[in-house]
PDB file of C-alpha atoms in Angstrom:
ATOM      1  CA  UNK C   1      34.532  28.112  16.747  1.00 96.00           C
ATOM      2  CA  UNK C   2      32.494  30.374  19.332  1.00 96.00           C
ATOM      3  CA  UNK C   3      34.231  28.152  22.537  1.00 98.00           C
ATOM      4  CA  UNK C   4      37.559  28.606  20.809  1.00 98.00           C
ATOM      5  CA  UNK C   5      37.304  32.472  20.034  1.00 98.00           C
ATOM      6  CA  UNK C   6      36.606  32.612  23.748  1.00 98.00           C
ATOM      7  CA  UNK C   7      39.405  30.922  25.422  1.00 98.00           C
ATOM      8  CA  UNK C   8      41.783  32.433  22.607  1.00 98.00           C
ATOM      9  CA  UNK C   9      40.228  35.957  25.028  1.00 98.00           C
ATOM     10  CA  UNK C  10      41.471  33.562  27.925  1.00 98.00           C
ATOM     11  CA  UNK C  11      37.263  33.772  30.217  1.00 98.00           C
ATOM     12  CA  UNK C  12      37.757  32.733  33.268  1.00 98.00           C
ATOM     13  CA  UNK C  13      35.005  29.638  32.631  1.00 98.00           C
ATOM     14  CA  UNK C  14      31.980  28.928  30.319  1.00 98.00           C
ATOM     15  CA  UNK C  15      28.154  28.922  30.492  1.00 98.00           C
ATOM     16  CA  UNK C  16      26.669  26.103  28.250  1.00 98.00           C
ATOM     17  CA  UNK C  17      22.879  27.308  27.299  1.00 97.00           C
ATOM     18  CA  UNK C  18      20.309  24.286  27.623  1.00 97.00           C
ATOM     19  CA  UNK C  19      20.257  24.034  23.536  1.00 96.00           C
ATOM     20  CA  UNK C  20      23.805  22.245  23.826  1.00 97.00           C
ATOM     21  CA  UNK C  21      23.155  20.680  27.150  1.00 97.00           C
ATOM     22  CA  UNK C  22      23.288  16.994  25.207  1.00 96.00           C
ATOM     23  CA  UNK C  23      25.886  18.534  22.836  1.00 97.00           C
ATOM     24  CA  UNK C  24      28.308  16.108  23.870  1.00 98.00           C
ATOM     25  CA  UNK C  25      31.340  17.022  21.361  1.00 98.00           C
ATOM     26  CA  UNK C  26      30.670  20.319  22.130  1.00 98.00           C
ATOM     27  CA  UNK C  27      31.224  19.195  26.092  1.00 98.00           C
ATOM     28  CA  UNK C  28      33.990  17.363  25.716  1.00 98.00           C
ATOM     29  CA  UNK C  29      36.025  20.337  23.604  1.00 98.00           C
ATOM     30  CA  UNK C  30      34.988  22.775  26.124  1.00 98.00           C
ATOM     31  CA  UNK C  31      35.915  20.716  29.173  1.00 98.00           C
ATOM     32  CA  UNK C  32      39.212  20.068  27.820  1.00 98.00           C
ATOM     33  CA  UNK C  33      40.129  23.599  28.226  1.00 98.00           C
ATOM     34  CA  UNK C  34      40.115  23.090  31.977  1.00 98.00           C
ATOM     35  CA  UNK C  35      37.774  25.690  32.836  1.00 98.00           C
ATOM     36  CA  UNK C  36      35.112  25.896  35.173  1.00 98.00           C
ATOM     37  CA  UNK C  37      31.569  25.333  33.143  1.00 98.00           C
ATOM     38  CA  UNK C  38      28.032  26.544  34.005  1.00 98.00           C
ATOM     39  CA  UNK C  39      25.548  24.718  32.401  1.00 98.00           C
ATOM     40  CA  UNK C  40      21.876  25.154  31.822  1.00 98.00           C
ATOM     41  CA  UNK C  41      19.743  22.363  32.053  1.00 98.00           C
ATOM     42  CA  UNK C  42      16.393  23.039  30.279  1.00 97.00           C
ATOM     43  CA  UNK C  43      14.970  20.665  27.882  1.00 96.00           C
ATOM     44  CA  UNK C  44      17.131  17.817  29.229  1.00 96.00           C
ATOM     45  CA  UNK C  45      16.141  14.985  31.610  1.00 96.00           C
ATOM     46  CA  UNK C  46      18.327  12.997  34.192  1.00 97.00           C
ATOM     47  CA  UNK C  47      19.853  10.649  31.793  1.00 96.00           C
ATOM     48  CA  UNK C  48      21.003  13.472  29.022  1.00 95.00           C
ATOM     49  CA  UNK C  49      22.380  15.465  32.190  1.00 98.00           C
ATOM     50  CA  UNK C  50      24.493  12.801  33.456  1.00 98.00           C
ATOM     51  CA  UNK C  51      26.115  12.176  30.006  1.00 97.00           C
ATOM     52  CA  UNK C  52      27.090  15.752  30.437  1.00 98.00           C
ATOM     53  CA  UNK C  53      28.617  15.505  33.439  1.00 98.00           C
ATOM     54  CA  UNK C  54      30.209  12.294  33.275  1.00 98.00           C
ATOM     55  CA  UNK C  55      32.397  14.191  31.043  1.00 98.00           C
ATOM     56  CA  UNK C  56      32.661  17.419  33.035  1.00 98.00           C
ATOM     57  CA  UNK C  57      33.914  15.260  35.575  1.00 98.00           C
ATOM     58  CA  UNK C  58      36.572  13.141  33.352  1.00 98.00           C
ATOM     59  CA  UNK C  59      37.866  16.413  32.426  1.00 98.00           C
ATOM     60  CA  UNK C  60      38.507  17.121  36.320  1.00 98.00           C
ATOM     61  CA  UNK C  61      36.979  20.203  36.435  1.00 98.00           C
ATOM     62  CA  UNK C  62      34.381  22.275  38.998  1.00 98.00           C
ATOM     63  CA  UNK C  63      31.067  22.815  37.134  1.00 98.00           C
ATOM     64  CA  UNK C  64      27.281  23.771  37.807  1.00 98.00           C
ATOM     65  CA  UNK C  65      23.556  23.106  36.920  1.00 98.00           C
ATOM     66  CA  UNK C  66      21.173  25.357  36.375  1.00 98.00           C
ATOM     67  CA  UNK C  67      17.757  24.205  36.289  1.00 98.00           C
ATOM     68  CA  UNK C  68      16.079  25.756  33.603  1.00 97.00           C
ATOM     69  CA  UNK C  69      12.716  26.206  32.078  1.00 96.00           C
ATOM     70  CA  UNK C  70      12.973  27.231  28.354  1.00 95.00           C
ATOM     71  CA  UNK C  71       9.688  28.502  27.785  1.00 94.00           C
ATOM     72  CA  UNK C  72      10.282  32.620  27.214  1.00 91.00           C
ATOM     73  CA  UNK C  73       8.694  33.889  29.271  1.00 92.00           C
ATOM     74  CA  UNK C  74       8.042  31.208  31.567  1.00 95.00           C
ATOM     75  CA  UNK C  75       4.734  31.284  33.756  1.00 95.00           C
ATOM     76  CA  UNK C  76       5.230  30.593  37.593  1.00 95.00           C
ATOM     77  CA  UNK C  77       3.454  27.401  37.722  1.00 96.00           C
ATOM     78  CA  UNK C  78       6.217  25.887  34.973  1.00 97.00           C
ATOM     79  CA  UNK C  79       9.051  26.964  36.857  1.00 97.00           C
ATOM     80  CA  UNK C  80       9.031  23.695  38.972  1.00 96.00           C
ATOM     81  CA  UNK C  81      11.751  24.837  42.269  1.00 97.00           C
ATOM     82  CA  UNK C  82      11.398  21.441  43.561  1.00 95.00           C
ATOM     83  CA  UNK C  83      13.903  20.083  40.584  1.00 96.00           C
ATOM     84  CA  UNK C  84      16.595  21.974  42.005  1.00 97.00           C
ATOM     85  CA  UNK C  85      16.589  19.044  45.075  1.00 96.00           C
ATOM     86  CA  UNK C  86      16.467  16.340  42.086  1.00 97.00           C
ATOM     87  CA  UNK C  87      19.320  18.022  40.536  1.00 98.00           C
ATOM     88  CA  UNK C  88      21.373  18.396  43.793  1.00 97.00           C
ATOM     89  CA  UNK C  89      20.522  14.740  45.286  1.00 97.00           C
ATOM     90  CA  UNK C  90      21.563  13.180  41.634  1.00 97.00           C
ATOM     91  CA  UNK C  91      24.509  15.278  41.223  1.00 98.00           C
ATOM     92  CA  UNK C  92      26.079  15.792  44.060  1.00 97.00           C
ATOM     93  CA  UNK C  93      29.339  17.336  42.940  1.00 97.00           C
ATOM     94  CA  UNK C  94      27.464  20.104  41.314  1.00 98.00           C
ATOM     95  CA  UNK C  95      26.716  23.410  42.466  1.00 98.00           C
ATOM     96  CA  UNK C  96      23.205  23.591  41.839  1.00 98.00           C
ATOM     97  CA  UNK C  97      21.355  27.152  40.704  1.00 98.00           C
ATOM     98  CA  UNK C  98      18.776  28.435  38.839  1.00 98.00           C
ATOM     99  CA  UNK C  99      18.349  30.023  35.030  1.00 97.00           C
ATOM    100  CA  UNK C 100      15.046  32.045  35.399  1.00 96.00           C
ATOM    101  CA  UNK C 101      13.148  32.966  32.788  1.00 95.00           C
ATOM    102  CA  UNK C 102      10.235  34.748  34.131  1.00 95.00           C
ATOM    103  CA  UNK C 103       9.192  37.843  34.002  1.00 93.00           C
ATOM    104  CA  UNK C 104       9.903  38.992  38.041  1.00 92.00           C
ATOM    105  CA  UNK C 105      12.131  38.699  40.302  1.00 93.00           C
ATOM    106  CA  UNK C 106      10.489  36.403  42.763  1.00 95.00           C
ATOM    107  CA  UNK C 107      11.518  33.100  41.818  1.00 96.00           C
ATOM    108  CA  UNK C 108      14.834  34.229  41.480  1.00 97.00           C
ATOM    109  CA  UNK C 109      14.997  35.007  45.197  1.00 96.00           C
ATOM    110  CA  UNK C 110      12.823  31.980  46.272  1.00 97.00           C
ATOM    111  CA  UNK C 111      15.559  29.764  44.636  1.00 97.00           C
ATOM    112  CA  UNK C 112      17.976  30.915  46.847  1.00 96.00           C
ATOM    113  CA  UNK C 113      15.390  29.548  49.679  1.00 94.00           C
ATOM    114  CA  UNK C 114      15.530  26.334  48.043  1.00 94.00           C
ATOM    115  CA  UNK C 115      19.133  25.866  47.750  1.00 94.00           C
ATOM    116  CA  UNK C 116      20.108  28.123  44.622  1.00 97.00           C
ATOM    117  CA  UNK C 117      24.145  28.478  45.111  1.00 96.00           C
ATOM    118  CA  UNK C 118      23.858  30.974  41.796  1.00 97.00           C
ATOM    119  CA  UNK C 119      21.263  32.598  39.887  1.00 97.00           C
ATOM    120  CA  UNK C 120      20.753  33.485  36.330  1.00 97.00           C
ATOM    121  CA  UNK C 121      18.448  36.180  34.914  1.00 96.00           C
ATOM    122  CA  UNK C 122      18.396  38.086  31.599  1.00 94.00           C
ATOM    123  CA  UNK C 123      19.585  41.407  31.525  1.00 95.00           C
ATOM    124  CA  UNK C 124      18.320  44.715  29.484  1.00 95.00           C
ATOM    125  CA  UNK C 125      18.589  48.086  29.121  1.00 96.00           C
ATOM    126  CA  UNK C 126      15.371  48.605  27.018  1.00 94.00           C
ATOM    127  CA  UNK C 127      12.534  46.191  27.750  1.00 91.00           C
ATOM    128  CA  UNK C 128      10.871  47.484  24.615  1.00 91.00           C
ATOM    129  CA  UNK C 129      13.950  46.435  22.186  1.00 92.00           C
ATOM    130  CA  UNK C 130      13.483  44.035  19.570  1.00 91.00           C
ATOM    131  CA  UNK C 131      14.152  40.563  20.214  1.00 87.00           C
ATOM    132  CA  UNK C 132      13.487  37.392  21.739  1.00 84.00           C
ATOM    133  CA  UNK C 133      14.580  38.151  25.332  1.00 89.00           C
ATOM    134  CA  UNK C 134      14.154  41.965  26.414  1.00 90.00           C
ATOM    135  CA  UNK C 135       9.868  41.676  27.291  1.00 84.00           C
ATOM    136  CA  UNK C 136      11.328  39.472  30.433  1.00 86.00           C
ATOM    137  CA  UNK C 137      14.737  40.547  31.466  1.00 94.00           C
ATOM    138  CA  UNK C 138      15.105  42.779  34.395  1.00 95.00           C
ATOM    139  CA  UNK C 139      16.334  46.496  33.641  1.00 95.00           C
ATOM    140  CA  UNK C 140      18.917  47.691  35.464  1.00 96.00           C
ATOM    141  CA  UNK C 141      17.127  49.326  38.785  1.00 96.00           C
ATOM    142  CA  UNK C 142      14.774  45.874  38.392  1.00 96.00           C
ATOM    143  CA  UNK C 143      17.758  44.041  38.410  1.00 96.00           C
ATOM    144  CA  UNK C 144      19.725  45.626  41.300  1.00 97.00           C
ATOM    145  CA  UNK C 145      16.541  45.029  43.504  1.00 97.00           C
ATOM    146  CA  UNK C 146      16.492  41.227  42.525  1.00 97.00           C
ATOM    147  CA  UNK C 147      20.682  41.373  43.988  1.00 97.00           C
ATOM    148  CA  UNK C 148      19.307  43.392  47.116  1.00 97.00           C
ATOM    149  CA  UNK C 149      16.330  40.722  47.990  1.00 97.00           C
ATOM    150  CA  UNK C 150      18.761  37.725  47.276  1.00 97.00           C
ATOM    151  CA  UNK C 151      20.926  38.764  49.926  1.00 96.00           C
ATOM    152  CA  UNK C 152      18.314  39.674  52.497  1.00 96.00           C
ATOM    153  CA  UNK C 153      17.420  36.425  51.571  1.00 95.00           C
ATOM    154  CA  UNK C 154      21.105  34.845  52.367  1.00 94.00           C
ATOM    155  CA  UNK C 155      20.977  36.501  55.550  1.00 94.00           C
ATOM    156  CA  UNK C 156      17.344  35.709  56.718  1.00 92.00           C
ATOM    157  CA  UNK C 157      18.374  32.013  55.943  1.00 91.00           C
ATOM    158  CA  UNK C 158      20.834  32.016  58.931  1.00 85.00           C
ATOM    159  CA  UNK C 159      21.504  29.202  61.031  1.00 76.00           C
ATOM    160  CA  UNK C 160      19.236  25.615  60.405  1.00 76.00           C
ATOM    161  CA  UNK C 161      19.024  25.274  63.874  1.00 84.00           C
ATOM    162  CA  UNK C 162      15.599  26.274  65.714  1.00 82.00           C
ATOM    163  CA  UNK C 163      17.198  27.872  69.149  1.00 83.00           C
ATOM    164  CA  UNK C 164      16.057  30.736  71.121  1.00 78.00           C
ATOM    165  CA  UNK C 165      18.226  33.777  69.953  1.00 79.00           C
ATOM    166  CA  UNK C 166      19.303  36.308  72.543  1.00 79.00           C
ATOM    167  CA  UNK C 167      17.387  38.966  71.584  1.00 75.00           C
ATOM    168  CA  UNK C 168      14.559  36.977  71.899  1.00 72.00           C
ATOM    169  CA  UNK C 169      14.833  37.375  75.477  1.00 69.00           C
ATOM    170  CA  UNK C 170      13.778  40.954  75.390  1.00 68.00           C
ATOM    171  CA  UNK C 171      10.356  40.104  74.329  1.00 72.00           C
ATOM    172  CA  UNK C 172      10.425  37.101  76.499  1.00 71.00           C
ATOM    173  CA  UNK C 173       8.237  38.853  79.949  1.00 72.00           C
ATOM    174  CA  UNK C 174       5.864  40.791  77.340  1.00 78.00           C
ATOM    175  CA  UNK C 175       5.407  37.851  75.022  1.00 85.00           C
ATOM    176  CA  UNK C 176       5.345  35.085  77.180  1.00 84.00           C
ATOM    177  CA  UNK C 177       2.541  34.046  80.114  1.00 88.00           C
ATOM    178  CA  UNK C 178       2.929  32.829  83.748  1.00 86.00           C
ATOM    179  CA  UNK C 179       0.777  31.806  86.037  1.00 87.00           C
ATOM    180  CA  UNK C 180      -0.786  34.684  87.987  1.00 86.00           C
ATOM    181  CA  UNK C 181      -3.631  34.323  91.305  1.00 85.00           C
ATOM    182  CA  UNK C 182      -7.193  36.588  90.164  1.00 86.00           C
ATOM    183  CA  UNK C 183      -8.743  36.196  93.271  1.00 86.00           C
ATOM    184  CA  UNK C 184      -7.440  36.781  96.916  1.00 84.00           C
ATOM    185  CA  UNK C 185      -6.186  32.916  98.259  1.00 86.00           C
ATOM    186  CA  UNK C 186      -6.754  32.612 102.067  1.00 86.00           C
ATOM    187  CA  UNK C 187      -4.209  29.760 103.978  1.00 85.00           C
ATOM    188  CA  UNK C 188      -5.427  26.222 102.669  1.00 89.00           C
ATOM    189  CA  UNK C 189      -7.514  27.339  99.910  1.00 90.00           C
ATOM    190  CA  UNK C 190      -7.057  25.504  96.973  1.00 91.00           C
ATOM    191  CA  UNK C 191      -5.426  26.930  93.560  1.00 90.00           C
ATOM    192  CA  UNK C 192      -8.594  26.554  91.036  1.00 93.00           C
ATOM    193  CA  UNK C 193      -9.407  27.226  87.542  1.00 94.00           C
ATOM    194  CA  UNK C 194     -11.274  29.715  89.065  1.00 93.00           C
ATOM    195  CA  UNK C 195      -8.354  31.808  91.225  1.00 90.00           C
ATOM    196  CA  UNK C 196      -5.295  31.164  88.843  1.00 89.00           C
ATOM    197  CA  UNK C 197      -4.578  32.139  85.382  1.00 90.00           C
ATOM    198  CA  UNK C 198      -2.177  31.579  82.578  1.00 91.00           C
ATOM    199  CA  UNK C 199      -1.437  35.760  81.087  1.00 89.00           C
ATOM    200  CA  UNK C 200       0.921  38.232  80.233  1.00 86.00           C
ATOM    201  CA  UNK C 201       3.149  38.975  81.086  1.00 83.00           C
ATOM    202  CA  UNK C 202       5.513  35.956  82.149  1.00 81.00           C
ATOM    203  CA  UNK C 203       6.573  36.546  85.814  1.00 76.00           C
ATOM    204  CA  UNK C 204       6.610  33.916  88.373  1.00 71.00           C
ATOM    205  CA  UNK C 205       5.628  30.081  87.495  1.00 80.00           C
ATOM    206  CA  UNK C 206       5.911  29.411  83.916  1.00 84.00           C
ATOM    207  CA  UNK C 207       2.394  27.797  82.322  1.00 90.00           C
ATOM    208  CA  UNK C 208       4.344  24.339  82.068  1.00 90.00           C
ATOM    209  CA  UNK C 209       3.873  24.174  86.348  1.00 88.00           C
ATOM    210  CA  UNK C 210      -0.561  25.087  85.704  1.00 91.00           C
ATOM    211  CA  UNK C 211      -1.752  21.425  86.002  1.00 92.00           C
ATOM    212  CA  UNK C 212       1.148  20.596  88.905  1.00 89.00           C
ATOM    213  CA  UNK C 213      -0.781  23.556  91.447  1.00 87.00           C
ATOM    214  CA  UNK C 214      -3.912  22.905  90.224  1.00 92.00           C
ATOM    215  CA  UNK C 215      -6.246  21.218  93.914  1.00 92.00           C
ATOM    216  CA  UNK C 216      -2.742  22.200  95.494  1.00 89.00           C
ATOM    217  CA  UNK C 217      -3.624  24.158  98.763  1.00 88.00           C
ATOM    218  CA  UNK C 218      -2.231  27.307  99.665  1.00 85.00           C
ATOM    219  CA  UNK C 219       0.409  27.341 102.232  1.00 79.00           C
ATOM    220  CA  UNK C 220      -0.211  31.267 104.030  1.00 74.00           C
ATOM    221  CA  UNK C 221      -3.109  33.783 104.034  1.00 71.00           C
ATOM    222  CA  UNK C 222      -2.937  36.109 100.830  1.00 61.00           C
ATOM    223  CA  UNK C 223      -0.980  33.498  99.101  1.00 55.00           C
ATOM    224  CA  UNK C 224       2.367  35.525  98.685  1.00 47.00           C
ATOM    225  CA  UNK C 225       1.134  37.611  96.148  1.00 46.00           C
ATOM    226  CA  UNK C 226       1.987  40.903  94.769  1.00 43.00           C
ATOM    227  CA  UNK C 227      -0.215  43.569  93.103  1.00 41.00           C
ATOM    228  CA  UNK C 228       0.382  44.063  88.954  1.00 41.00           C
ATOM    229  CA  UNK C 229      -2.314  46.390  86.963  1.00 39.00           C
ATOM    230  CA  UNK C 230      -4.987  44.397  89.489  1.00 38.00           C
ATOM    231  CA  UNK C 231      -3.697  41.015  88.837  1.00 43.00           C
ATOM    232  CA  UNK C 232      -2.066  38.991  91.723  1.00 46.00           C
ATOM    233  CA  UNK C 233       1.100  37.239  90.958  1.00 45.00           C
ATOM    234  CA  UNK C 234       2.649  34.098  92.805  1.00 50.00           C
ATOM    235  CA  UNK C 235       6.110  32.968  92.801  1.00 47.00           C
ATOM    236  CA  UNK C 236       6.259  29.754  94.237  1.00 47.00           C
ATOM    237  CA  UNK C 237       4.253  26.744  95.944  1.00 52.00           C
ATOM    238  CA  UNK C 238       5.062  24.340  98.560  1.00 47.00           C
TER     239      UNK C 238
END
């Protein structure tokens, strides 16, 4: 009666709460409406899951999985992330997100991390109303700092590439070593452990070329160096 009272109002799609997760007639009469469904997970394994969706995806429609922990409020160490990865490697037509439960906002943001594509999170006005659910739902400046980390969050996830950004370069001399001389290097004196040095910052020979000098002789008196706060640098070897 509830589902049909709410697509008589025409919602754009339907959440299904974990209690009716292995409701299957209850599936199958909301699916036929044709509308996306978000469905929580909690208290179900694999096998009543894929019941679910079997049908979700008979019915033709887009859907998603939250994982869920129904334990009110749920401690950190029983939120279990990792079953997000189960969820998305079993179904893989699913968007995959998370119905949290606890009493902060981290988890919610460290789903995103760990491949949230949506987030769920109770939702008060009073945290000291009566009922089941206000002690851990977010108020509303709680609640707008959870939306404000999740999408520093979106952002700081970036590319899955490791390259060196552009930027980077800036910090690249001051960051970096090369190899610089310590001592003065007369003509066919040898580059030591004792006359050369791998510090900031990185002019000249990177550290890669170190072991390649190292016994090499120097071609010309004063090795052509050049004077940096006291330290002698040297750009290239014969």
């Amino acid at each position: 009666a509830a589902a049909d009272r709410l697509q008589r109002m025409n919602v754009p799609a339907f959440k299904i709460g974990s209690g009716e997760c292995n409701n299957y007639p209850l599936v199958e009469h909301i699916a036929s409406f044709g509308k996306p469904i978000i469905m929580s997970t909690g208290m179900n394994d694999i096998k009543s899951i894929r019941k679910s969706v079997s049908i979700m995806e008979n019915a033709g429609i887009p859907y998603a999985l939250l994982h869920t922990t129904n334990i009110y409020p749920t401690p950190p160490h029983l939120v279990r992330l990792g079953a997000m990865a189960e969820l998305k490697n079993e179904f893989t037509n699913a968007l995959i997100g998370l119905s949290d439960h606890t009493i902060t906002n981290t988890t919610s943001i460290a789903s995103i991390a760990n491949g949230a594509s949506m987030v769920e999170k109770h939702f008060t006005l009073d945290k000291s109303s009566s009922g089941p659910d206000h002690s851990h739902s977010l108020d509303p400046i709680e609640f707008a700092e959870m939306v404000k980390r999740i999408r520093e969050m979106e952002i700081a996830l970036g590319s899955h590439k490791k390259k060196i950004e552009k930027s980077e370069t800036q910090t690249n001399v001051i960051q970096r070593r090369g190899i610089w001389t310590v001592k003065k290097i007369e003509k066919g004196e040898k580059f030591t452990k004792d006359n050369i040095r791998v510090i900031r910052p990185g002019f000249g020979l990177a550290p890669k070329y170190y072991n390649t000098i190292l016994n090499k002789k120097s071609p010309v008196d004063e090795f052509l160096f050049q004077s940096y706060n006291n330290l002698k640098l040297f750009f290239f070897i014969k």
